[in-house]
Backbone as numpy.savetxt, mean C-alpha at the origin, in Angstrom:
# Nx Ny Nz CAx CAy CAz Cx Cy Cz
14.29 7.60 0.91 13.69 6.26 0.58 12.61 6.15 1.46
11.72 5.39 0.83 10.51 4.83 1.50 10.47 3.33 1.52
10.42 2.84 2.83 10.57 1.29 2.82 9.16 0.86 3.37
8.52 -0.13 2.73 7.45 -0.72 3.08 7.62 -2.18 3.44
7.24 -2.60 4.72 7.54 -4.21 5.05 6.07 -4.69 5.35
5.65 -5.67 4.85 4.47 -6.48 5.34 3.25 -5.61 5.56
3.03 -4.75 4.54 1.78 -3.86 4.85 0.56 -4.65 4.33
-0.20 -4.44 5.40 -1.60 -5.08 4.85 -2.74 -4.01 5.46
-3.87 -4.03 4.82 -5.01 -3.30 5.04 -6.17 -3.98 4.75
-7.31 -3.94 5.78 -8.59 -4.54 5.67 -9.52 -3.51 6.03
-10.52 -3.45 5.14 -11.62 -2.41 5.21 -12.70 -2.95 6.55
-13.41 -2.01 7.04 -14.35 -2.39 8.22 -15.21 -3.56 7.93
-15.66 -3.67 6.49 -16.48 -4.78 6.32 -15.71 -6.15 6.05
-14.51 -6.31 6.32 -13.64 -7.30 6.39 -12.93 -7.77 5.04
-13.22 -6.88 3.97 -12.48 -6.96 2.82 -11.01 -6.64 2.94
-10.19 -7.63 2.34 -8.70 -7.50 2.44 -8.25 -6.73 1.26
-7.78 -5.43 1.34 -7.25 -4.81 0.16 -5.93 -5.01 -0.14
-5.23 -5.13 0.88 -3.60 -5.44 0.77 -3.10 -6.49 1.61
-2.22 -7.27 1.16 -1.81 -8.32 2.10 -0.23 -8.45 1.72
0.60 -8.40 2.85 2.03 -8.63 2.63 2.81 -8.04 1.56
2.60 -6.59 1.64 3.15 -5.65 0.50 4.59 -5.27 1.09
5.52 -5.48 0.29 6.91 -5.12 0.53 7.39 -4.45 -0.62
8.07 -3.19 -0.40 8.55 -2.46 -1.45 9.50 -1.37 -0.93
10.66 -0.93 -1.80 11.61 0.02 -1.42 11.42 1.05 -2.54
11.25 2.30 -2.28 11.13 3.51 -3.16 12.38 4.14 -2.94
13.32 4.42 -3.90 14.58 4.97 -3.56 14.40 6.37 -4.25
15.17 7.37 -3.45 15.17 8.69 -3.91 15.79 8.95 -5.45
15.16 9.67 -6.28 15.71 9.93 -7.56 15.18 8.84 -8.69
14.47 7.77 -8.19 14.01 6.81 -9.01 12.42 7.30 -9.35
11.97 6.96 -10.53 10.56 7.03 -10.91 9.98 5.66 -10.91
8.71 5.64 -10.06 8.26 4.33 -9.79 6.65 4.60 -10.21
6.13 3.40 -10.53 4.78 3.40 -10.88 4.04 2.15 -10.39
2.85 2.27 -10.19 2.00 1.08 -9.86 0.91 1.00 -10.61
0.86 -0.20 -11.35 -0.18 -0.67 -12.32 -1.13 -1.74 -11.89
-2.34 -1.55 -12.24 -3.24 -2.60 -11.71 -4.80 -2.25 -12.22
-5.42 -3.27 -12.21 -6.96 -3.10 -12.42 -7.67 -2.34 -11.60
-8.89 -1.70 -12.06 -9.74 -1.04 -11.20 -10.04 -1.84 -9.96
-9.96 -1.38 -8.70 -10.17 -1.99 -7.55 -9.19 -2.93 -6.99
-7.95 -2.80 -7.42 -6.84 -3.74 -7.03 -6.13 -3.13 -5.90
-6.42 -1.97 -5.36 -5.69 -1.49 -4.12 -4.62 -0.32 -4.27
-4.37 0.16 -5.67 -3.48 1.13 -5.86 -3.63 2.25 -4.90
-4.80 3.02 -4.97 -5.05 4.08 -4.16 -4.96 3.91 -2.60
-5.51 2.52 -2.27 -5.33 2.16 -0.71 -3.88 2.13 -0.55
-3.10 1.55 -1.33 -1.71 1.41 -0.94 -1.17 2.91 -0.68
-1.19 3.78 -1.64 -0.83 5.25 -1.39 -1.39 5.95 -0.19
-2.71 5.73 0.02 -3.21 6.26 1.29 -2.60 5.92 2.41
-2.16 4.47 2.48 -1.60 3.91 3.71 -0.22 4.38 3.73
0.49 4.59 2.65 1.85 5.16 2.71 1.84 6.52 3.05
0.90 7.37 2.80 0.94 8.64 3.14 0.20 8.83 4.68
-0.08 7.92 5.14 -0.74 7.95 6.51 -2.16 8.43 6.62
-2.96 8.59 5.54 -4.10 8.81 5.50 -5.06 7.70 6.02
-4.92 6.63 5.69 -5.47 5.24 6.11 -4.48 4.67 7.01
-4.81 4.03 8.21 -3.93 3.29 9.05 -3.92 1.83 8.78
-2.79 1.43 8.33 -2.50 0.07 7.96 -3.05 -1.09 9.10
-3.46 -2.20 8.65 -3.97 -3.19 9.59 -2.78 -3.79 10.11
-1.45 -3.81 9.28 -0.49 -4.30 9.95 0.65 -3.75 8.86
1.86 -3.94 9.50 3.12 -3.42 8.55 3.41 -1.92 9.02
């Protein structure tokens, strides 16, 4: 299980990419993230994987 609580990420230029993200990803489930270009999907996964350091959460 992956649990995300109050995740936030802000780029160095001050742009807020993620704000107050909460989610539970359970083993055995298939989950998807859908959103427009530039909405933070890749940033979310890079934070979950530890490639980017969250601003909070």
